[in-house]
Amino acid sequence: MGVRTVSVFWASSLLAFNAFVTAAAGSLATNKSVLLNAVFPSELIPLRAGIAAHVPNVSGLILTIVLAVGLGHASPSILYVSLLWALLILFSSGIGLILSLITLVAKDVQQILGLVLMLTTVLSPFAYTPDMVPTSLKFIILLNPLSYFVVCFQQVVVYGTAPDSIPFAVATFLGLGGFLFGFYAFIKAKFIFFDYA
């Protein structure tokens, strides 16, 4: 698969993450009328907003897999793509749930969020490999949670191998742990934040 195709895939993955988080973060602020509705679970608002923003990127995922198969780059490891994508959605959901509460109180968070998301995207190794980064700067890659997802995608799509155990374990932890933490924090803190909305 050409470098251009791979770069588009990484970029689409990261833009999907950005779209998900941005949509989820502002969802409660734009749906205040249903926040205290005892019947409608408020945690579904940011999740629904994030997933709706993410749907267009699914076609990019499907096209990438079809392209990989058509160019002869397919291997059994391509099945990891769906799993990695699901972990990325879970991670995005956890962050989106927490940010949706914070945005209710601190309206300026969404302005700062755009800058933070842009920085995490630029500092993710989607157009290069971690080996290309000077040793003195590798800590930036290690501190960026998106790097682990990108590295796993690279290994699966470009090299046709299963992802290395360490980045895959970290991506799994971030996906599952991020969602569980975000959901738990949302349930515990939502009414406190709703009072200040």
mmCIF file of C-alpha atoms in Angstrom:
data_model
loop_
_atom_site.group_PDB
_atom_site.id
_atom_site.type_symbol
_atom_site.label_atom_id
_atom_site.label_comp_id
_atom_site.label_asym_id
_atom_site.label_seq_id
_atom_site.Cartn_x
_atom_site.Cartn_y
_atom_site.Cartn_z
ATOM 1 C CA MET A 1 0.000 0.000 0.000
ATOM 2 C CA GLY A 2 1.419 3.388 -0.977
ATOM 3 C CA VAL A 3 2.572 5.932 1.548
ATOM 4 C CA ARG A 4 -0.139 8.334 0.421
ATOM 5 C CA THR A 5 -2.895 5.769 0.998
ATOM 6 C CA VAL A 6 -1.519 4.879 4.419
ATOM 7 C CA SER A 7 -1.224 8.553 5.406
ATOM 8 C CA VAL A 8 -4.844 9.144 4.402
ATOM 9 C CA PHE A 9 -5.879 6.187 6.540
ATOM 10 C CA TRP A 10 -4.004 7.470 9.604
ATOM 11 C CA ALA A 11 -5.352 10.954 9.092
ATOM 12 C CA SER A 12 -8.916 9.669 8.750
ATOM 13 C CA SER A 13 -8.504 7.633 11.948
ATOM 14 C CA LEU A 14 -7.302 10.646 13.897
ATOM 15 C CA LEU A 15 -9.889 12.975 12.367
ATOM 16 C CA ALA A 16 -12.546 10.445 13.375
ATOM 17 C CA PHE A 17 -11.259 10.664 16.948
ATOM 18 C CA ASN A 18 -11.283 14.480 16.812
ATOM 19 C CA ALA A 19 -14.801 14.602 15.339
ATOM 20 C CA PHE A 20 -16.094 12.188 17.963
ATOM 21 C CA VAL A 21 -14.624 14.073 20.930
ATOM 22 C CA THR A 22 -15.626 17.513 19.630
ATOM 23 C CA ALA A 23 -19.225 16.461 18.939
ATOM 24 C CA ALA A 24 -19.579 14.702 22.302
ATOM 25 C CA ALA A 25 -18.022 17.586 24.248
ATOM 26 C CA GLY A 26 -20.629 20.125 23.178
ATOM 27 C CA SER A 27 -23.629 17.792 23.142
ATOM 28 C CA LEU A 28 -24.932 18.416 26.674
ATOM 29 C CA ALA A 29 -24.658 22.182 26.333
ATOM 30 C CA THR A 30 -26.859 22.074 23.233
ATOM 31 C CA ASN A 31 -29.396 19.655 24.776
ATOM 32 C CA LYS A 32 -29.985 21.210 28.203
ATOM 33 C CA SER A 33 -33.735 20.645 28.001
ATOM 34 C CA VAL A 34 -33.367 16.877 28.381
ATOM 35 C CA LEU A 35 -30.592 16.803 30.994
ATOM 36 C CA LEU A 36 -32.821 16.426 34.030
ATOM 37 C CA ASN A 37 -35.357 14.203 32.331
ATOM 38 C CA ALA A 38 -35.686 11.213 34.642
ATOM 39 C CA VAL A 39 -36.749 8.945 31.789
ATOM 40 C CA PHE A 40 -34.076 9.720 29.189
ATOM 41 C CA PRO A 41 -30.564 8.615 30.242
ATOM 42 C CA SER A 42 -28.389 11.712 29.823
ATOM 43 C CA GLU A 43 -25.237 9.668 29.186
ATOM 44 C CA LEU A 44 -26.673 8.697 25.808
ATOM 45 C CA ILE A 45 -26.566 12.324 24.605
ATOM 46 C CA PRO A 46 -22.750 12.607 24.225
ATOM 47 C CA LEU A 47 -22.474 9.008 23.036
ATOM 48 C CA ARG A 48 -25.115 9.542 20.370
ATOM 49 C CA ALA A 49 -23.530 12.814 19.237
ATOM 50 C CA GLY A 50 -20.086 11.242 19.028
ATOM 51 C CA ILE A 51 -21.235 8.172 17.117
ATOM 52 C CA ALA A 52 -23.258 10.313 14.685
ATOM 53 C CA ALA A 53 -20.126 12.369 13.966
ATOM 54 C CA HIS A 54 -18.123 9.168 13.525
ATOM 55 C CA VAL A 55 -20.415 7.402 11.038
ATOM 56 C CA PRO A 56 -19.039 9.086 7.862
ATOM 57 C CA ASN A 57 -15.556 7.805 8.715
ATOM 58 C CA VAL A 58 -16.743 4.196 8.673
ATOM 59 C CA SER A 59 -16.901 4.359 4.870
ATOM 60 C CA GLY A 60 -13.220 5.361 4.890
ATOM 61 C CA LEU A 61 -12.420 2.333 7.020
ATOM 62 C CA ILE A 62 -14.279 0.005 4.655
ATOM 63 C CA LEU A 63 -12.596 1.525 1.575
ATOM 64 C CA THR A 64 -9.168 1.155 3.186
ATOM 65 C CA ILE A 65 -9.739 -2.526 3.900
ATOM 66 C CA VAL A 66 -11.063 -3.110 0.362
ATOM 67 C CA LEU A 67 -8.024 -1.288 -1.047
ATOM 68 C CA ALA A 68 -5.668 -3.375 1.082
ATOM 69 C CA VAL A 69 -7.308 -6.560 -0.183
ATOM 70 C CA GLY A 70 -7.265 -5.344 -3.799
ATOM 71 C CA LEU A 71 -3.559 -4.457 -3.653
ATOM 72 C CA GLY A 72 -2.666 -7.798 -2.140
ATOM 73 C CA HIS A 73 -1.779 -6.407 1.273
ATOM 74 C CA ALA A 74 -4.475 -8.344 3.041
ATOM 75 C CA SER A 75 -3.537 -10.901 5.642
ATOM 76 C CA PRO A 76 -5.363 -12.428 8.603
ATOM 77 C CA SER A 77 -4.017 -9.530 10.672
ATOM 78 C CA ILE A 78 -6.354 -7.140 8.793
ATOM 79 C CA LEU A 79 -9.052 -8.365 11.177
ATOM 80 C CA TYR A 80 -7.317 -6.344 13.885
ATOM 81 C CA VAL A 81 -8.408 -3.138 12.141
ATOM 82 C CA SER A 82 -12.003 -3.498 13.333
ATOM 83 C CA LEU A 83 -10.873 -4.278 16.872
ATOM 84 C CA LEU A 84 -8.504 -1.302 16.961
ATOM 85 C CA TRP A 85 -11.204 0.954 15.557
ATOM 86 C CA ALA A 86 -13.616 -0.224 18.278
ATOM 87 C CA LEU A 87 -10.994 0.471 20.957
ATOM 88 C CA LEU A 88 -10.471 3.958 19.514
ATOM 89 C CA ILE A 89 -14.235 4.585 19.678
ATOM 90 C CA LEU A 90 -14.334 3.425 23.308
ATOM 91 C CA PHE A 91 -11.430 5.700 24.195
ATOM 92 C CA SER A 92 -13.111 8.614 22.390
ATOM 93 C CA SER A 93 -16.368 7.894 24.208
ATOM 94 C CA GLY A 94 -14.742 8.010 27.644
ATOM 95 C CA ILE A 95 -13.082 11.341 26.923
ATOM 96 C CA GLY A 96 -16.242 12.697 25.310
ATOM 97 C CA LEU A 97 -18.372 11.827 28.352
ATOM 98 C CA ILE A 98 -16.061 13.687 30.732
ATOM 99 C CA LEU A 99 -15.620 16.705 28.462
ATOM 100 C CA SER A 100 -19.375 16.995 27.920
ATOM 101 C CA LEU A 101 -19.794 17.619 31.652
ATOM 102 C CA ILE A 102 -16.891 20.056 31.879
ATOM 103 C CA THR A 103 -18.188 22.023 28.884
ATOM 104 C CA LEU A 104 -21.490 22.594 30.695
ATOM 105 C CA VAL A 105 -19.678 24.650 33.324
ATOM 106 C CA ALA A 106 -16.637 25.988 31.454
ATOM 107 C CA LYS A 107 -17.805 27.118 28.031
ATOM 108 C CA ASP A 108 -14.283 28.067 26.907
ATOM 109 C CA VAL A 109 -13.146 24.443 27.066
ATOM 110 C CA GLN A 110 -14.373 23.799 23.520
ATOM 111 C CA GLN A 111 -12.134 26.564 22.165
ATOM 112 C CA ILE A 112 -9.087 25.078 23.915
ATOM 113 C CA LEU A 113 -10.158 21.569 22.899
ATOM 114 C CA GLY A 114 -9.646 22.332 19.218
ATOM 115 C CA LEU A 115 -6.023 23.318 19.848
ATOM 116 C CA VAL A 116 -5.326 20.276 22.047
ATOM 117 C CA LEU A 117 -6.808 17.879 19.489
ATOM 118 C CA MET A 118 -4.800 19.496 16.694
ATOM 119 C CA LEU A 119 -1.592 19.079 18.716
ATOM 120 C CA THR A 120 -2.284 15.417 19.515
ATOM 121 C CA THR A 121 -2.935 14.780 15.820
ATOM 122 C CA VAL A 122 0.244 16.527 14.655
ATOM 123 C CA LEU A 123 2.305 14.753 17.314
ATOM 124 C CA SER A 124 0.948 11.322 16.386
ATOM 125 C CA PRO A 125 3.218 9.203 14.144
ATOM 126 C CA PHE A 126 0.756 8.798 11.263
ATOM 127 C CA ALA A 127 3.183 10.130 8.626
ATOM 128 C CA TYR A 128 6.312 8.566 10.124
ATOM 129 C CA THR A 129 7.337 5.667 12.315
ATOM 130 C CA PRO A 130 8.476 6.013 15.944
ATOM 131 C CA ASP A 131 11.957 4.868 14.831
ATOM 132 C CA MET A 132 12.317 8.087 12.827
ATOM 133 C CA VAL A 133 11.890 10.224 15.953
ATOM 134 C CA PRO A 134 15.106 11.344 17.711
ATOM 135 C CA THR A 135 15.666 9.607 21.040
ATOM 136 C CA SER A 136 15.432 12.882 22.935
ATOM 137 C CA LEU A 137 11.905 13.469 21.583
ATOM 138 C CA LYS A 138 10.464 9.953 21.864
ATOM 139 C CA PHE A 139 8.848 10.806 25.194
ATOM 140 C CA ILE A 140 6.347 12.921 23.192
ATOM 141 C CA ILE A 141 5.219 9.815 21.319
ATOM 142 C CA LEU A 142 4.978 7.818 24.545
ATOM 143 C CA LEU A 143 2.903 10.510 26.274
ATOM 144 C CA ASN A 144 0.459 10.831 23.380
ATOM 145 C CA PRO A 145 -2.286 8.199 23.809
ATOM 146 C CA LEU A 146 -3.187 8.289 20.104
ATOM 147 C CA SER A 147 0.321 7.127 19.190
ATOM 148 C CA TYR A 148 -0.398 3.610 20.436
ATOM 149 C CA PHE A 149 -3.440 3.285 18.186
ATOM 150 C CA VAL A 150 -1.551 4.672 15.191
ATOM 151 C CA VAL A 151 1.415 2.324 15.708
ATOM 152 C CA CYS A 152 -0.947 -0.661 15.887
ATOM 153 C CA PHE A 153 -2.715 0.462 12.695
ATOM 154 C CA GLN A 154 0.650 0.796 10.952
ATOM 155 C CA GLN A 155 1.720 -2.713 11.887
ATOM 156 C CA VAL A 156 -1.570 -4.241 10.787
ATOM 157 C CA VAL A 157 -2.227 -2.327 7.547
ATOM 158 C CA VAL A 158 1.273 -1.555 6.273
ATOM 159 C CA TYR A 159 3.319 -4.513 7.475
ATOM 160 C CA GLY A 160 0.519 -7.096 7.506
ATOM 161 C CA THR A 161 1.439 -8.354 10.948
ATOM 162 C CA ALA A 162 -0.364 -8.537 14.241
ATOM 163 C CA PRO A 163 0.346 -5.482 16.405
ATOM 164 C CA ASP A 164 3.207 -5.738 18.890
ATOM 165 C CA SER A 165 2.094 -6.766 22.329
ATOM 166 C CA ILE A 166 3.063 -3.576 24.186
ATOM 167 C CA PRO A 167 1.346 -0.958 21.972
ATOM 168 C CA PHE A 168 -1.662 -3.256 21.576
ATOM 169 C CA ALA A 169 -1.898 -3.785 25.343
ATOM 170 C CA VAL A 170 -1.697 -0.031 25.931
ATOM 171 C CA ALA A 171 -4.325 0.648 23.228
ATOM 172 C CA THR A 172 -6.601 -1.981 24.807
ATOM 173 C CA PHE A 173 -6.106 -0.485 28.267
ATOM 174 C CA LEU A 174 -6.778 3.032 26.954
ATOM 175 C CA GLY A 175 -9.892 1.904 25.089
ATOM 176 C CA LEU A 176 -11.518 -0.169 27.811
ATOM 177 C CA GLY A 177 -10.139 1.781 30.767
ATOM 178 C CA GLY A 178 -10.893 5.163 29.199
ATOM 179 C CA PHE A 179 -14.502 4.241 28.510
ATOM 180 C CA LEU A 180 -15.142 2.683 31.928
ATOM 181 C CA PHE A 181 -13.534 5.611 33.745
ATOM 182 C CA GLY A 182 -15.407 8.174 31.640
ATOM 183 C CA PHE A 183 -18.742 6.405 32.084
ATOM 184 C CA TYR A 184 -18.245 5.967 35.845
ATOM 185 C CA ALA A 185 -17.171 9.602 36.287
ATOM 186 C CA PHE A 186 -20.157 10.788 34.234
ATOM 187 C CA ILE A 187 -22.688 8.793 36.273
ATOM 188 C CA LYS A 188 -21.201 9.937 39.588
ATOM 189 C CA ALA A 189 -20.782 13.609 38.729
ATOM 190 C CA LYS A 190 -23.534 14.432 36.245
ATOM 191 C CA PHE A 191 -26.076 15.928 38.668
ATOM 192 C CA ILE A 192 -23.444 18.145 40.282
ATOM 193 C CA PHE A 193 -22.577 19.568 36.870
ATOM 194 C CA PHE A 194 -26.232 19.775 35.827
ATOM 195 C CA ASP A 195 -26.904 22.100 38.782
ATOM 196 C CA TYR A 196 -24.420 24.603 37.384
ATOM 197 C CA ALA A 197 -25.488 24.284 33.763
#
